[in-house]
Every structure is written in structure tokens, then in C-alpha cells.
XYZ file of C-alpha atoms in Angstrom:
333
model
C -35.304 -11.247 -7.775
C -32.443 -9.029 -7.472
C -30.738 -7.129 -10.845
C -27.105 -5.807 -10.630
C -25.884 -3.428 -13.150
C -22.152 -3.937 -14.123
C -20.174 -0.987 -13.151
C -16.809 0.425 -14.656
C -15.154 -1.229 -11.579
C -16.566 -4.640 -12.177
C -16.354 -4.818 -15.973
C -13.666 -6.804 -17.945
C -13.866 -9.557 -15.724
C -15.715 -13.002 -15.935
C -19.244 -13.547 -14.898
C -18.442 -16.247 -12.820
C -15.696 -14.434 -10.946
C -18.193 -11.447 -10.218
C -20.731 -14.051 -9.017
C -18.432 -15.556 -6.708
C -17.686 -12.320 -4.973
C -21.294 -11.255 -4.901
C -22.411 -14.838 -3.469
C -19.079 -15.466 -1.886
C -20.532 -18.425 0.514
C -21.978 -20.179 -2.392
C -20.265 -23.131 -3.789
C -19.155 -22.852 -7.497
C -21.301 -26.014 -8.246
C -24.462 -23.964 -7.190
C -23.509 -20.881 -9.340
C -22.994 -23.096 -12.533
C -26.356 -24.962 -11.668
C -28.491 -21.817 -11.017
C -26.954 -20.198 -14.472
C -28.040 -23.522 -16.298
C -31.577 -23.573 -14.906
C -31.585 -19.719 -15.788
C -31.908 -18.641 -12.307
C -29.037 -16.549 -12.972
C -29.442 -14.602 -16.103
C -26.958 -12.290 -18.139
C -28.746 -9.530 -20.159
C -32.119 -11.747 -19.960
C -30.231 -14.634 -21.521
C -28.966 -18.085 -20.484
C -25.441 -17.824 -19.521
C -22.087 -20.024 -18.564
C -20.062 -18.102 -16.579
C -17.311 -17.547 -18.901
C -18.841 -14.473 -20.705
C -16.833 -11.203 -19.955
C -18.794 -8.446 -18.454
C -19.232 -5.026 -20.027
C -20.214 -1.808 -18.457
C -24.153 -1.566 -18.290
C -24.672 -5.331 -18.558
C -27.552 -6.720 -16.182
C -27.248 -9.457 -14.383
C -30.549 -11.168 -12.707
C -30.752 -13.472 -9.817
C -33.893 -15.144 -9.461
C -33.130 -16.546 -6.268
C -35.006 -15.765 -2.886
C -34.102 -12.997 -0.714
C -33.329 -15.759 2.159
C -31.005 -17.715 -0.355
C -28.913 -14.711 -1.439
C -28.562 -13.397 2.224
C -27.430 -17.169 3.070
C -24.631 -17.068 0.523
C -23.593 -13.549 0.836
C -21.361 -12.060 3.734
C -20.623 -8.408 3.341
C -18.113 -7.158 5.903
C -19.346 -4.219 8.019
C -17.220 -1.057 8.027
C -17.457 1.332 11.053
C -17.382 5.101 10.278
C -13.703 6.510 10.396
C -14.952 9.123 12.712
C -15.503 6.372 15.205
C -12.366 4.402 14.919
C -10.744 5.211 18.259
C -7.286 6.298 18.626
C -6.849 6.299 14.987
C -5.750 9.570 13.129
C -7.747 11.151 10.186
C -6.638 10.481 6.652
C -3.731 12.848 5.515
C -4.567 12.968 1.741
C -1.907 14.388 -0.502
C -3.888 13.885 -3.634
C -7.377 12.527 -5.020
C -8.763 11.750 -8.075
C -11.738 9.593 -9.484
C -8.992 6.754 -9.632
C -6.632 7.559 -7.136
C -5.976 8.449 -3.556
C -2.338 9.250 -2.395
C -2.060 9.603 1.472
C 0.461 10.325 4.056
C 0.493 7.060 6.495
C 1.681 7.727 9.836
C 4.042 5.595 11.457
C 2.248 3.119 13.774
C -0.484 2.256 11.402
C -0.497 -1.130 9.102
C -0.548 -0.478 5.420
C -2.771 -3.808 5.472
C -4.409 -6.033 7.953
C -1.805 -8.990 9.282
C -4.843 -10.676 10.941
C -8.737 -10.199 11.323
C -8.519 -7.972 14.283
C -6.323 -5.502 12.992
C -6.995 -1.868 11.920
C -5.136 -0.818 8.887
C -4.867 1.854 6.180
C -7.212 -0.060 3.971
C -9.889 0.092 6.514
C -9.314 3.902 6.887
C -9.472 4.448 3.129
C -12.629 2.261 2.752
C -14.301 4.294 5.633
C -13.272 7.551 4.181
C -14.789 6.655 0.797
C -18.168 5.521 2.426
C -18.215 8.538 4.500
C -17.694 10.844 1.818
C -20.304 8.787 -0.535
C -17.671 7.897 -3.054
C -18.697 4.163 -2.524
C -21.665 2.429 -1.072
C -21.063 -0.641 1.394
C -23.162 -3.125 -0.630
C -20.693 -2.152 -3.589
C -17.722 -3.834 -1.524
C -19.063 -7.111 -2.254
C -17.645 -7.064 -5.877
C -14.937 -4.288 -5.671
C -12.755 -3.567 -2.604
C -10.621 -0.355 -3.038
C -7.155 -1.028 -1.546
C -3.584 0.248 -1.488
C -1.206 -0.458 -4.308
C 2.067 -0.265 -2.316
C 2.728 -1.135 1.414
C 5.042 0.364 3.905
C 6.080 -1.198 7.193
C 3.912 -0.140 9.937
C 6.574 1.965 11.366
C 7.622 3.726 8.552
C 5.683 6.821 7.496
C 4.981 8.299 4.020
C 3.351 7.754 0.726
C 0.929 4.892 0.026
C -0.856 4.809 -3.149
C -4.585 3.589 -3.195
C -6.955 2.396 -6.029
C -10.357 3.879 -5.783
C -11.331 2.167 -9.140
C -10.253 -0.767 -10.999
C -8.193 1.106 -13.258
C -6.624 3.106 -10.725
C -5.691 -0.351 -8.649
C -4.448 -2.249 -12.037
C -2.623 0.461 -13.546
C -0.864 1.801 -10.160
C -0.236 -1.738 -9.231
C 1.427 -2.502 -12.767
C 3.790 0.581 -12.712
C 4.813 -0.486 -9.119
C 5.529 -3.960 -10.063
C 7.829 -3.041 -13.117
C 9.371 -0.091 -11.176
C 8.784 2.347 -13.628
C 7.488 4.688 -10.929
C 10.290 6.426 -8.904
C 10.077 6.492 -5.001
C 12.291 8.518 -2.676
C 12.929 8.152 0.865
C 14.408 10.321 3.668
C 15.969 8.748 6.707
C 18.332 9.643 9.885
C 20.980 7.185 10.520
C 23.759 6.833 13.264
C 27.137 8.210 11.978
C 28.523 10.501 10.066
C 28.076 10.337 6.155
C 29.303 13.221 3.605
C 29.318 11.616 0.056
C 26.940 10.203 -2.314
C 27.097 6.514 -2.550
C 25.522 3.392 -4.366
C 26.004 0.432 -2.086
C 25.183 -3.266 -3.517
C 24.641 -6.621 -1.552
C 22.995 -9.589 -1.361
C 19.545 -9.942 0.838
C 18.295 -13.023 2.287
C 15.006 -13.237 4.275
C 13.795 -15.544 6.992
C 10.207 -15.792 6.643
C 9.347 -17.060 9.957
C 11.249 -14.175 11.709
C 10.416 -11.448 8.615
C 13.755 -10.473 9.293
C 16.655 -10.083 6.659
C 20.227 -10.562 6.741
C 22.236 -8.612 4.240
C 25.618 -10.245 2.488
C 28.396 -8.943 0.656
C 28.663 -12.040 -1.403
C 25.803 -14.235 -2.916
C 24.429 -17.140 -0.653
C 21.829 -19.647 -0.922
C 18.330 -18.097 -1.272
C 19.576 -14.551 -1.421
C 18.666 -11.925 -4.115
C 20.829 -8.690 -5.086
C 20.047 -5.403 -3.972
C 21.490 -1.614 -4.588
C 20.593 1.369 -2.717
C 21.639 4.646 -3.377
C 21.882 7.469 -0.580
C 22.422 11.159 -0.654
C 23.620 12.800 2.492
C 21.575 16.132 2.983
C 22.380 17.259 6.673
C 24.032 15.921 9.726
C 26.434 16.496 12.587
C 29.059 14.426 13.964
C 26.690 11.610 15.253
C 23.671 11.712 12.971
C 23.093 12.245 9.152
C 19.746 12.962 7.078
C 19.721 11.194 3.931
C 17.859 10.993 0.600
C 17.580 7.352 -0.430
C 16.567 5.879 -3.505
C 15.681 2.176 -3.993
C 17.431 0.604 -7.098
C 15.898 -2.796 -6.034
C 12.984 -3.025 -3.858
C 13.090 -5.775 -0.951
C 11.705 -6.269 2.181
C 13.478 -4.153 4.880
C 16.050 -3.232 2.120
C 16.835 0.324 3.202
C 16.672 -0.509 7.135
C 18.916 -3.711 6.568
C 21.296 -2.442 4.213
C 22.045 0.813 6.006
C 22.467 -1.030 8.969
C 24.913 -3.364 7.543
C 27.460 -0.682 6.747
C 27.367 0.400 10.286
C 24.757 3.162 9.864
C 21.259 1.839 10.860
C 18.146 4.135 11.206
C 17.589 5.821 14.423
C 14.575 4.440 16.073
C 14.844 0.808 14.224
C 13.889 -1.684 16.976
C 14.754 -4.763 14.174
C 18.189 -3.515 12.772
C 19.255 -0.764 15.049
C 21.302 -0.013 17.826
C 19.367 -0.435 21.476
C 21.334 2.292 23.156
C 20.753 4.915 20.160
C 17.098 4.159 20.287
C 16.463 4.403 23.723
C 18.395 7.976 23.819
C 16.518 9.081 20.961
C 13.324 7.910 22.780
C 13.784 9.624 25.887
C 15.211 12.808 24.227
C 13.253 13.408 21.357
C 10.215 11.340 22.017
C 11.149 9.210 18.926
C 9.233 5.483 19.156
C 9.488 4.259 15.444
C 12.090 4.295 12.849
C 13.169 7.649 11.298
C 12.409 6.481 7.828
C 9.797 8.541 5.592
C 8.570 7.350 2.186
C 9.122 11.211 1.044
C 8.423 11.585 -3.000
C 6.828 9.680 -5.774
C 7.229 10.485 -9.451
C 4.903 9.089 -11.804
C 6.019 7.346 -15.076
C 4.351 7.895 -18.340
C 0.516 6.381 -17.609
C -2.330 5.506 -20.098
C -5.930 6.609 -19.917
C -7.736 7.229 -17.807
C -4.884 8.436 -15.888
C -2.560 9.876 -18.361
C -2.854 13.467 -17.121
C -0.874 12.191 -14.186
C 2.060 11.330 -16.484
C 5.355 13.021 -14.918
C 3.402 14.179 -11.713
C 5.218 14.320 -8.392
C 3.952 13.996 -5.022
C 5.656 14.800 -1.894
C 4.836 14.052 1.942
C 6.393 16.716 4.503
C 8.656 14.907 7.145
C 7.008 14.133 10.180
C 7.687 16.584 13.343
C 10.225 13.955 14.965
C 12.715 14.451 11.973
C 12.204 18.427 12.772
C 13.049 17.735 16.412
C 16.309 15.864 15.804
C 17.494 17.920 13.280
C 17.279 21.234 15.670
C 18.144 19.475 18.718
C 21.402 18.132 17.185
C 22.217 21.349 15.531
C 22.360 19.584 11.827
C 24.432 21.378 9.317
C 22.680 21.586 5.868
C 24.783 20.314 3.125
C 22.012 20.687 0.208
C 18.371 20.629 0.256
C 15.834 18.867 -1.900
C 12.877 20.611 -3.676
């Protein structure tokens, strides 16, 4: 027999949903049969599976250890200290519910295939190493990122350490009440603040987008605002605000007006990228998620309402600014 006590990260969901996570290889028919026969109980009573769980509820599994093992498959997470070639987490902020990290360029936000190592695994490894979570708890709750950046985009990523953190931050990212600001270096000289609009169509097979001035079939409207901060005759450092948020929007939208991001091998200029790599060691697009401003948040995260979080620009930005003798038009606090 095993007993499970419901925690804050498991409360609020149906019993059958939690059982399906804990015994993730068991057919649903098996779970319902065990509940009917009282081999699975909730607070020492017969249960149906539709019950909504509360903190402190006790679930008892009157099953053999072999049966539980047979129907359970938990992932193993090697210590982040042993993750060869992976940088340690650059933590910008942490509390009981959130982790805000500065993701380096070159790291996936989430796995694309099973063999990948992503920021999610690094976060879980960190939480296990710091004893915030135990490996067995991953059966029923898995911390994860709330927003994603392209592999070769650096900057701020928000992760939920608790169910409340995941739910609240996923909602404000979805409704776009959280404000996100980026910085990038583009080819060409830009000197005026501008809002640009267009229509974006994504090719799912190639994971590439195309920008059109007018609406075309299967396209969606986009708006991007940029503010020149510094530059030379050849390159400009921009602060960018996403008014809409679509796949590759900043990269493709700026490229569509003749100012692609330096180091962008999908939408950029090959000769510029080769020169930047040779001259400044730039191997990924010069696009950085720089600042997040929190909206009004409910409890238990109300104290973060209106707070700002920033991530310093990667060294490659400074190398290029200094090497190209950028003149600064204005600075951002």
C-alpha cells in the first residue's frame, strides 16, 4: 500500500487526472476499476475519480509495489552539475512560485525531441539539487517554462516552480498583459522611432515565416515597434516592443523592411553574418529579451505587480558596439 498526500501543486484537479499522472502507464479502465473495488480510496472512502482534490487529501493505493512500479514511469534527471557543456542557470529572480532566468543563446527553451537538453531540464535539475522538489514529485507536477525564446535568442524566460506560478504567468503571457521588451542589432542605419505593420504567414513544415504588406491567405496581422538607441553608418542597436506576438516576428519583420538582425542565419544576410562571426565571434542572432514588466497579479503573487526585471546584454553586443564605434542616441534605464 502507498499513501499520497495532496500538496498545493496537485490540488484543484480531478482525482482521476492525478492518478493518470502518477500511474501514467495504467489504462484508464484499470484506474476506474481499482476505484470501484476500493483498491484506490480518497480520505478512506470510495471514490469515483471526478472528485476535485484539496490540499491535505489522502489518496491510498492498495496495490502491490510491483503493480505500482509496472504502471509508473518516472523520468530521471541527471544533476545539472554533470550536464556536460551546459552553462549554469543565470537566475535573475526567484521566489516560491517563480524562477526568472537569463537564457543563453544556443539553448532550447523546451525539448524538440527526447534526446535534447533544454532550459526546462536545467531548471528541474536546479530545483532538485536545491531540494525545492523531490524527484518522485515530478510524477504529478512538473515545473516548466511559461514563455519560450528561439534557441539562438537570449534573455528572460519565466518558469513556474509551483502550479500557481505556472497558471498565473501562463495566463498573463497569453492575454499579453505582461510587457516584454527586446534589444537587437540590425544591418543598416535607423534613426527614428517607428511602428511597422504587416501580415505574417507561417510555413509549419519549414518553421519559417513570410511577411506581407497586405493580407494573404492564412496570414495574421502583426505590429512591431522599434526605437533606435545607438548605431553607426552600417548597424543600429534597437529597442523593440512586440505589439503582437507571433513566431519569429521581430526577426522576420525587421528583415522585411531591409534591416535584418546581425547573426540571423534564417532571415539575415549571409555576407554580414560571416563577417560578424569572423570579426566579433558572433554565432547567433543579436536578439535579446531584455526586460519584463509585470501586470497586476493575483495572490499568491500580488507582491510582484508592477515589478520590472532586466537581463544584461550578452558580451557580443558590447564587442560590436565598441568595435563599430556606435554613437549612442539615448539610453534605457
